[in-house]
PDB file of N, CA and C in Angstrom:
ATOM      1  N   UNK A   6      11.028   9.801  10.495  1.00  0.00           N
ATOM      2  CA  UNK A   6      10.229   9.109  11.126  1.00  0.00           C
ATOM      3  C   UNK A   6       9.241   9.793  11.920  1.00  0.00           C
ATOM      4  N   UNK A   7       8.213   9.417  11.655  1.00  0.00           N
ATOM      5  CA  UNK A   7       6.822   9.851  12.811  1.00  0.00           C
ATOM      6  C   UNK A   7       7.049   9.967  13.753  1.00  0.00           C
ATOM      7  N   UNK A   8       6.867  10.917  14.973  1.00  0.00           N
ATOM      8  CA  UNK A   8       6.785  10.923  16.314  1.00  0.00           C
ATOM      9  C   UNK A   8       5.983  10.493  17.441  1.00  0.00           C
ATOM     10  N   UNK A   9       4.571  10.536  16.589  1.00  0.00           N
ATOM     11  CA  UNK A   9       3.507   9.684  16.995  1.00  0.00           C
ATOM     12  C   UNK A   9       3.565   8.025  16.812  1.00  0.00           C
ATOM     13  N   UNK A  10       3.752   7.970  15.972  1.00  0.00           N
ATOM     14  CA  UNK A  10       3.712   6.291  15.755  1.00  0.00           C
ATOM     15  C   UNK A  10       5.536   5.226  15.540  1.00  0.00           C
ATOM     16  N   UNK A  11       6.372   6.216  15.071  1.00  0.00           N
ATOM     17  CA  UNK A  11       7.912   6.073  15.446  1.00  0.00           C
ATOM     18  C   UNK A  11       7.570   5.179  14.155  1.00  0.00           C
ATOM     19  N   UNK A  12       7.130   5.553  12.981  1.00  0.00           N
ATOM     20  CA  UNK A  12       7.123   4.466  11.710  1.00  0.00           C
ATOM     21  C   UNK A  12       7.526   5.636  10.535  1.00  0.00           C
ATOM     22  N   UNK A  13       8.362   4.850   9.693  1.00  0.00           N
ATOM     23  CA  UNK A  13       8.506   5.421   8.158  1.00  0.00           C
ATOM     24  C   UNK A  13       7.988   4.365   7.555  1.00  0.00           C
ATOM     25  N   UNK A  14       6.933   5.272   6.353  1.00  0.00           N
ATOM     26  CA  UNK A  14       6.090   5.566   6.584  1.00  0.00           C
ATOM     27  C   UNK A  14       5.133   5.434   7.433  1.00  0.00           C
ATOM     28  N   UNK A  15       4.067   6.555   7.793  1.00  0.00           N
ATOM     29  CA  UNK A  15       3.024   6.202   9.391  1.00  0.00           C
ATOM     30  C   UNK A  15       2.351   5.264   9.053  1.00  0.00           C
ATOM     31  N   UNK A  16       2.159   4.533  10.347  1.00  0.00           N
ATOM     32  CA  UNK A  16       1.277   3.391  10.456  1.00  0.00           C
ATOM     33  C   UNK A  16      -0.170   4.114   9.880  1.00  0.00           C
ATOM     34  N   UNK A  17      -0.798   2.769   8.982  1.00  0.00           N
ATOM     35  CA  UNK A  17      -2.236   3.539   8.623  1.00  0.00           C
ATOM     36  C   UNK A  17      -3.340   4.029   9.574  1.00  0.00           C
ATOM     37  N   UNK A  18      -2.995   3.692  11.071  1.00  0.00           N
ATOM     38  CA  UNK A  18      -3.628   4.353  12.271  1.00  0.00           C
ATOM     39  C   UNK A  18      -3.313   5.025  12.939  1.00  0.00           C
ATOM     40  N   UNK A  19      -2.284   5.787  12.118  1.00  0.00           N
ATOM     41  CA  UNK A  19      -1.736   6.831  12.883  1.00  0.00           C
ATOM     42  C   UNK A  19      -2.120   8.016  12.396  1.00  0.00           C
ATOM     43  N   UNK A  20      -2.906   9.087  13.611  1.00  0.00           N
ATOM     44  CA  UNK A  20      -3.262  10.127  13.133  1.00  0.00           C
ATOM     45  C   UNK A  20      -2.575  11.107  12.083  1.00  0.00           C
ATOM     46  N   UNK A  21      -1.285  11.090  12.144  1.00  0.00           N
ATOM     47  CA  UNK A  21      -0.887  11.746  11.016  1.00  0.00           C
ATOM     48  C   UNK A  21      -0.363  11.202   9.698  1.00  0.00           C
ATOM     49  N   UNK A  22      -1.268   9.907   9.486  1.00  0.00           N
ATOM     50  CA  UNK A  22      -1.207   9.062   8.266  1.00  0.00           C
ATOM     51  C   UNK A  22      -2.007  10.171   7.194  1.00  0.00           C
ATOM     52  N   UNK A  23      -1.664   9.891   5.853  1.00  0.00           N
ATOM     53  CA  UNK A  23      -2.456  10.320   5.028  1.00  0.00           C
ATOM     54  C   UNK A  23      -3.618   9.739   4.968  1.00  0.00           C
ATOM     55  N   UNK A  24      -5.044  10.252   4.479  1.00  0.00           N
ATOM     56  CA  UNK A  24      -6.161   9.781   4.305  1.00  0.00           C
ATOM     57  C   UNK A  24      -6.119   8.844   3.358  1.00  0.00           C
ATOM     58  N   UNK A  25      -6.538   7.587   3.829  1.00  0.00           N
ATOM     59  CA  UNK A  25      -6.523   6.675   2.281  1.00  0.00           C
ATOM     60  C   UNK A  25      -7.892   6.107   1.926  1.00  0.00           C
ATOM     61  N   UNK A  26      -7.864   5.790   0.466  1.00  0.00           N
ATOM     62  CA  UNK A  26      -8.992   5.689  -0.301  1.00  0.00           C
ATOM     63  C   UNK A  26      -9.321   4.357  -0.539  1.00  0.00           C
ATOM     64  N   UNK A  27     -10.292   3.988  -0.063  1.00  0.00           N
ATOM     65  CA  UNK A  27     -11.482   2.229  -0.087  1.00  0.00           C
ATOM     66  C   UNK A  27     -10.622   1.741  -1.606  1.00  0.00           C
ATOM     67  N   UNK A  28     -10.480   0.734  -1.813  1.00  0.00           N
ATOM     68  CA  UNK A  28      -9.767   0.164  -3.057  1.00  0.00           C
ATOM     69  C   UNK A  28     -11.889  -0.181  -3.357  1.00  0.00           C
ATOM     70  N   UNK A  29     -12.670  -1.191  -2.529  1.00  0.00           N
ATOM     71  CA  UNK A  29     -13.641  -1.613  -2.625  1.00  0.00           C
ATOM     72  C   UNK A  29     -14.300  -1.534  -1.339  1.00  0.00           C
ATOM     73  N   UNK A  30     -15.827  -1.697  -1.635  1.00  0.00           N
ATOM     74  CA  UNK A  30     -16.906  -1.413  -0.150  1.00  0.00           C
ATOM     75  C   UNK A  30     -17.226  -2.871  -0.400  1.00  0.00           C
ATOM     76  N   UNK A  31     -17.220  -3.315   0.967  1.00  0.00           N
ATOM     77  CA  UNK A  31     -18.028  -4.978   1.266  1.00  0.00           C
ATOM     78  C   UNK A  31     -19.510  -4.750   1.215  1.00  0.00           C
ATOM     79  N   UNK A  32     -20.020  -5.565   0.763  1.00  0.00           N
ATOM     80  CA  UNK A  32     -21.022  -5.990   0.355  1.00  0.00           C
ATOM     81  C   UNK A  32     -22.192  -6.237   1.649  1.00  0.00           C
ATOM     82  N   UNK A  33     -21.136  -6.656   2.682  1.00  0.00           N
ATOM     83  CA  UNK A  33     -22.041  -7.076   4.174  1.00  0.00           C
ATOM     84  C   UNK A  33     -21.782  -5.788   4.661  1.00  0.00           C
ATOM     85  N   UNK A  34     -20.954  -5.199   5.132  1.00  0.00           N
ATOM     86  CA  UNK A  34     -20.484  -4.248   6.261  1.00  0.00           C
ATOM     87  C   UNK A  34     -20.781  -2.615   5.637  1.00  0.00           C
ATOM     88  N   UNK A  35     -20.700  -3.092   4.284  1.00  0.00           N
ATOM     89  CA  UNK A  35     -20.780  -1.123   3.471  1.00  0.00           C
ATOM     90  C   UNK A  35     -19.459  -0.655   4.457  1.00  0.00           C
ATOM     91  N   UNK A  36     -18.172  -1.421   4.809  1.00  0.00           N
ATOM     92  CA  UNK A  36     -17.067  -0.615   5.339  1.00  0.00           C
ATOM     93  C   UNK A  36     -16.139  -1.045   4.060  1.00  0.00           C
ATOM     94  N   UNK A  37     -15.040   0.318   4.170  1.00  0.00           N
ATOM     95  CA  UNK A  37     -14.430   0.099   2.814  1.00  0.00           C
ATOM     96  C   UNK A  37     -12.937  -0.808   3.068  1.00  0.00           C
ATOM     97  N   UNK A  38     -12.524  -1.199   2.168  1.00  0.00           N
ATOM     98  CA  UNK A  38     -11.431  -2.147   1.840  1.00  0.00           C
ATOM     99  C   UNK A  38     -10.517  -1.859   1.630  1.00  0.00           C
ATOM    100  N   UNK A  39      -9.092  -1.893   1.970  1.00  0.00           N
ATOM    101  CA  UNK A  39      -8.026  -0.739   1.579  1.00  0.00           C
ATOM    102  C   UNK A  39      -7.083  -1.422   0.807  1.00  0.00           C
ATOM    103  N   UNK A  40      -6.037  -0.518   0.129  1.00  0.00           N
ATOM    104  CA  UNK A  40      -5.169  -1.587  -0.440  1.00  0.00           C
ATOM    105  C   UNK A  40      -4.117  -2.099   0.626  1.00  0.00           C
ATOM    106  N   UNK A  41      -3.941  -3.893   0.028  1.00  0.00           N
ATOM    107  CA  UNK A  41      -3.182  -4.280   1.440  1.00  0.00           C
ATOM    108  C   UNK A  41      -4.047  -5.340   2.506  1.00  0.00           C
ATOM    109  N   UNK A  42      -5.503  -4.898   1.920  1.00  0.00           N
ATOM    110  CA  UNK A  42      -6.416  -5.849   2.912  1.00  0.00           C
ATOM    111  C   UNK A  42      -6.679  -7.009   2.213  1.00  0.00           C
ATOM    112  N   UNK A  43      -6.903  -8.175   2.916  1.00  0.00           N
ATOM    113  CA  UNK A  43      -7.932  -9.259   2.318  1.00  0.00           C
ATOM    114  C   UNK A  43      -9.028  -9.073   2.083  1.00  0.00           C
ATOM    115  N   UNK A  44      -9.495  -9.948   1.039  1.00  0.00           N
ATOM    116  CA  UNK A  44     -11.016 -10.077   0.980  1.00  0.00           C
ATOM    117  C   UNK A  44     -11.693 -10.803  -0.179  1.00  0.00           C
ATOM    118  N   UNK A  45     -12.659 -11.201  -0.240  1.00  0.00           N
ATOM    119  CA  UNK A  45     -12.995 -12.395  -1.126  1.00  0.00           C
ATOM    120  C   UNK A  45     -14.184 -11.525  -2.145  1.00  0.00           C
ATOM    121  N   UNK A  46     -13.837 -11.580  -3.808  1.00  0.00           N
ATOM    122  CA  UNK A  46     -14.591 -11.339  -4.352  1.00  0.00           C
ATOM    123  C   UNK A  46     -15.793 -12.257  -5.242  1.00  0.00           C
ATOM    124  N   UNK A  47     -16.985 -11.984  -4.208  1.00  0.00           N
ATOM    125  CA  UNK A  47     -17.854 -12.855  -4.608  1.00  0.00           C
ATOM    126  C   UNK A  47     -18.712 -12.676  -6.035  1.00  0.00           C
ATOM    127  N   UNK A  48     -20.213 -13.209  -5.947  1.00  0.00           N
ATOM    128  CA  UNK A  48     -21.031 -12.912  -6.587  1.00  0.00           C
ATOM    129  C   UNK A  48     -21.407 -11.745  -6.726  1.00  0.00           C
ATOM    130  N   UNK A  49     -21.843 -11.430  -5.682  1.00  0.00           N
ATOM    131  CA  UNK A  49     -22.385 -10.009  -4.910  1.00  0.00           C
ATOM    132  C   UNK A  49     -21.588  -8.813  -4.563  1.00  0.00           C
ATOM    133  N   UNK A  50     -20.321  -9.040  -4.869  1.00  0.00           N
ATOM    134  CA  UNK A  50     -19.143  -7.952  -4.707  1.00  0.00           C
ATOM    135  C   UNK A  50     -18.591  -8.421  -3.859  1.00  0.00           C
ATOM    136  N   UNK A  51     -17.437  -7.519  -3.513  1.00  0.00           N
ATOM    137  CA  UNK A  51     -16.625  -7.911  -2.413  1.00  0.00           C
ATOM    138  C   UNK A  51     -16.976  -8.235  -1.013  1.00  0.00           C
ATOM    139  N   UNK A  52     -16.321  -8.756  -0.515  1.00  0.00           N
ATOM    140  CA  UNK A  52     -16.492  -9.158   1.273  1.00  0.00           C
ATOM    141  C   UNK A  52     -14.994  -9.311   1.868  1.00  0.00           C
ATOM    142  N   UNK A  53     -15.229  -8.240   2.750  1.00  0.00           N
ATOM    143  CA  UNK A  53     -13.887  -8.313   3.937  1.00  0.00           C
ATOM    144  C   UNK A  53     -13.613  -9.507   4.775  1.00  0.00           C
ATOM    145  N   UNK A  54     -12.480  -9.373   4.970  1.00  0.00           N
ATOM    146  CA  UNK A  54     -11.786 -10.383   5.873  1.00  0.00           C
ATOM    147  C   UNK A  54     -12.817 -10.328   6.897  1.00  0.00           C
ATOM    148  N   UNK A  55     -12.922  -9.424   8.057  1.00  0.00           N
ATOM    149  CA  UNK A  55     -13.507  -8.791   8.923  1.00  0.00           C
ATOM    150  C   UNK A  55     -14.801 -10.015   8.578  1.00  0.00           C
ATOM    151  N   UNK A  56     -15.540  -9.427   7.792  1.00  0.00           N
ATOM    152  CA  UNK A  56     -16.943  -9.925   7.450  1.00  0.00           C
ATOM    153  C   UNK A  56     -17.118 -11.749   7.416  1.00  0.00           C
ATOM    154  N   UNK A  57     -15.738 -12.260   6.880  1.00  0.00           N
ATOM    155  CA  UNK A  57     -15.557 -13.741   5.753  1.00  0.00           C
ATOM    156  C   UNK A  57     -15.447 -14.587   7.736  1.00  0.00           C
ATOM    157  N   UNK A  58     -14.452 -13.849   8.439  1.00  0.00           N
ATOM    158  CA  UNK A  58     -14.367 -14.520   9.654  1.00  0.00           C
ATOM    159  C   UNK A  58     -15.763 -14.655  10.415  1.00  0.00           C
ATOM    160  N   UNK A  59     -16.136 -13.622  10.397  1.00  0.00           N
ATOM    161  CA  UNK A  59     -17.720 -13.616  11.555  1.00  0.00           C
ATOM    162  C   UNK A  59     -18.752 -14.878  11.049  1.00  0.00           C
ATOM    163  N   UNK A  60     -18.743 -15.081   9.589  1.00  0.00           N
ATOM    164  CA  UNK A  60     -19.707 -15.681   8.999  1.00  0.00           C
ATOM    165  C   UNK A  60     -19.392 -17.400   9.579  1.00  0.00           C
ATOM    166  N   UNK A  61     -20.305 -18.268   9.600  1.00  0.00           N
ATOM    167  CA  UNK A  61     -20.427 -19.650  10.175  1.00  0.00           C
ATOM    168  C   UNK A  61     -20.189 -20.308   8.839  1.00  0.00           C
ATOM    169  N   UNK A  62     -19.714 -21.795   8.571  1.00  0.00           N
ATOM    170  CA  UNK A  62     -19.488 -22.819   8.065  1.00  0.00           C
ATOM    171  C   UNK A  62     -20.813 -22.563   7.011  1.00  0.00           C
ATOM    172  N   UNK A  63     -21.770 -22.977   7.487  1.00  0.00           N
ATOM    173  CA  UNK A  63     -22.879 -22.862   6.743  1.00  0.00           C
ATOM    174  C   UNK A  63     -23.454 -21.933   5.662  1.00  0.00           C
ATOM    175  N   UNK A  64     -22.946 -20.528   6.032  1.00  0.00           N
ATOM    176  CA  UNK A  64     -22.710 -19.647   5.539  1.00  0.00           C
ATOM    177  C   UNK A  64     -22.089 -19.087   4.196  1.00  0.00           C
ATOM    178  N   UNK A  65     -21.009 -20.127   4.519  1.00  0.00           N
ATOM    179  CA  UNK A  65     -19.695 -19.955   3.809  1.00  0.00           C
ATOM    180  C   UNK A  65     -20.246 -20.451   2.392  1.00  0.00           C
ATOM    181  N   UNK A  66     -20.389 -21.669   3.016  1.00  0.00           N
ATOM    182  CA  UNK A  66     -20.722 -22.594   1.437  1.00  0.00           C
ATOM    183  C   UNK A  66     -21.914 -22.080   0.917  1.00  0.00           C
ATOM    184  N   UNK A  67     -23.127 -21.260   1.389  1.00  0.00           N
ATOM    185  CA  UNK A  67     -24.096 -20.755   0.710  1.00  0.00           C
ATOM    186  C   UNK A  67     -23.780 -19.944  -0.027  1.00  0.00           C
ATOM    187  N   UNK A  68     -23.003 -18.774   0.463  1.00  0.00           N
ATOM    188  CA  UNK A  68     -22.114 -18.239  -0.206  1.00  0.00           C
ATOM    189  C   UNK A  68     -21.516 -18.506  -1.729  1.00  0.00           C
ATOM    190  N   UNK A  69     -21.036 -19.762  -1.673  1.00  0.00           N
ATOM    191  CA  UNK A  69     -19.633 -20.495  -2.327  1.00  0.00           C
ATOM    192  C   UNK A  69     -20.818 -21.066  -3.533  1.00  0.00           C
ATOM    193  N   UNK A  70     -22.097 -21.203  -3.140  1.00  0.00           N
ATOM    194  CA  UNK A  70     -23.329 -22.206  -3.840  1.00  0.00           C
ATOM    195  C   UNK A  70     -23.194 -23.308  -3.607  1.00  0.00           C
ATOM    196  N   UNK A  71     -22.694 -23.858  -2.221  1.00  0.00           N
ATOM    197  CA  UNK A  71     -22.662 -25.182  -1.908  1.00  0.00           C
ATOM    198  C   UNK A  71     -23.240 -25.167  -0.649  1.00  0.00           C
ATOM    199  N   UNK A  72     -23.511 -26.858  -0.492  1.00  0.00           N
ATOM    200  CA  UNK A  72     -24.202 -27.102   0.897  1.00  0.00           C
ATOM    201  C   UNK A  72     -23.841 -28.186   1.517  1.00  0.00           C
ATOM    202  N   UNK A  73     -23.865 -28.443   2.597  1.00  0.00           N
ATOM    203  CA  UNK A  73     -23.577 -29.784   3.382  1.00  0.00           C
ATOM    204  C   UNK A  73     -24.667 -30.825   2.811  1.00  0.00           C
ATOM    205  N   UNK A  74     -24.120 -31.758   2.746  1.00  0.00           N
ATOM    206  CA  UNK A  74     -24.875 -33.430   2.486  1.00  0.00           C
ATOM    207  C   UNK A  74     -24.786 -34.209   3.684  1.00  0.00           C
ATOM    208  N   UNK A  75     -26.115 -34.570   3.588  1.00  0.00           N
ATOM    209  CA  UNK A  75     -26.253 -36.106   4.708  1.00  0.00           C
ATOM    210  C   UNK A  75     -25.541 -36.980   4.069  1.00  0.00           C
ATOM    211  N   UNK A  76     -25.105 -37.549   5.476  1.00  0.00           N
ATOM    212  CA  UNK A  76     -24.457 -38.908   4.997  1.00  0.00           C
ATOM    213  C   UNK A  76     -25.520 -40.211   4.823  1.00  0.00           C
TER     214      UNK A  76
END
């Protein structure tokens, strides 16, 4: 058990945790996407969950090639 985070294995945020290698790079924020994190595999590349959560509904629809219709 780690003396700092009290977990086995170390929490990824713990300073004692081994350096993680990103699996993908987000095309919006250019940050690493690591194993176990959720992401969207879009036509332009991978988008991390944080960037998806920050998008408006219109941005999400546009990314998916859709748009809202007028009634």
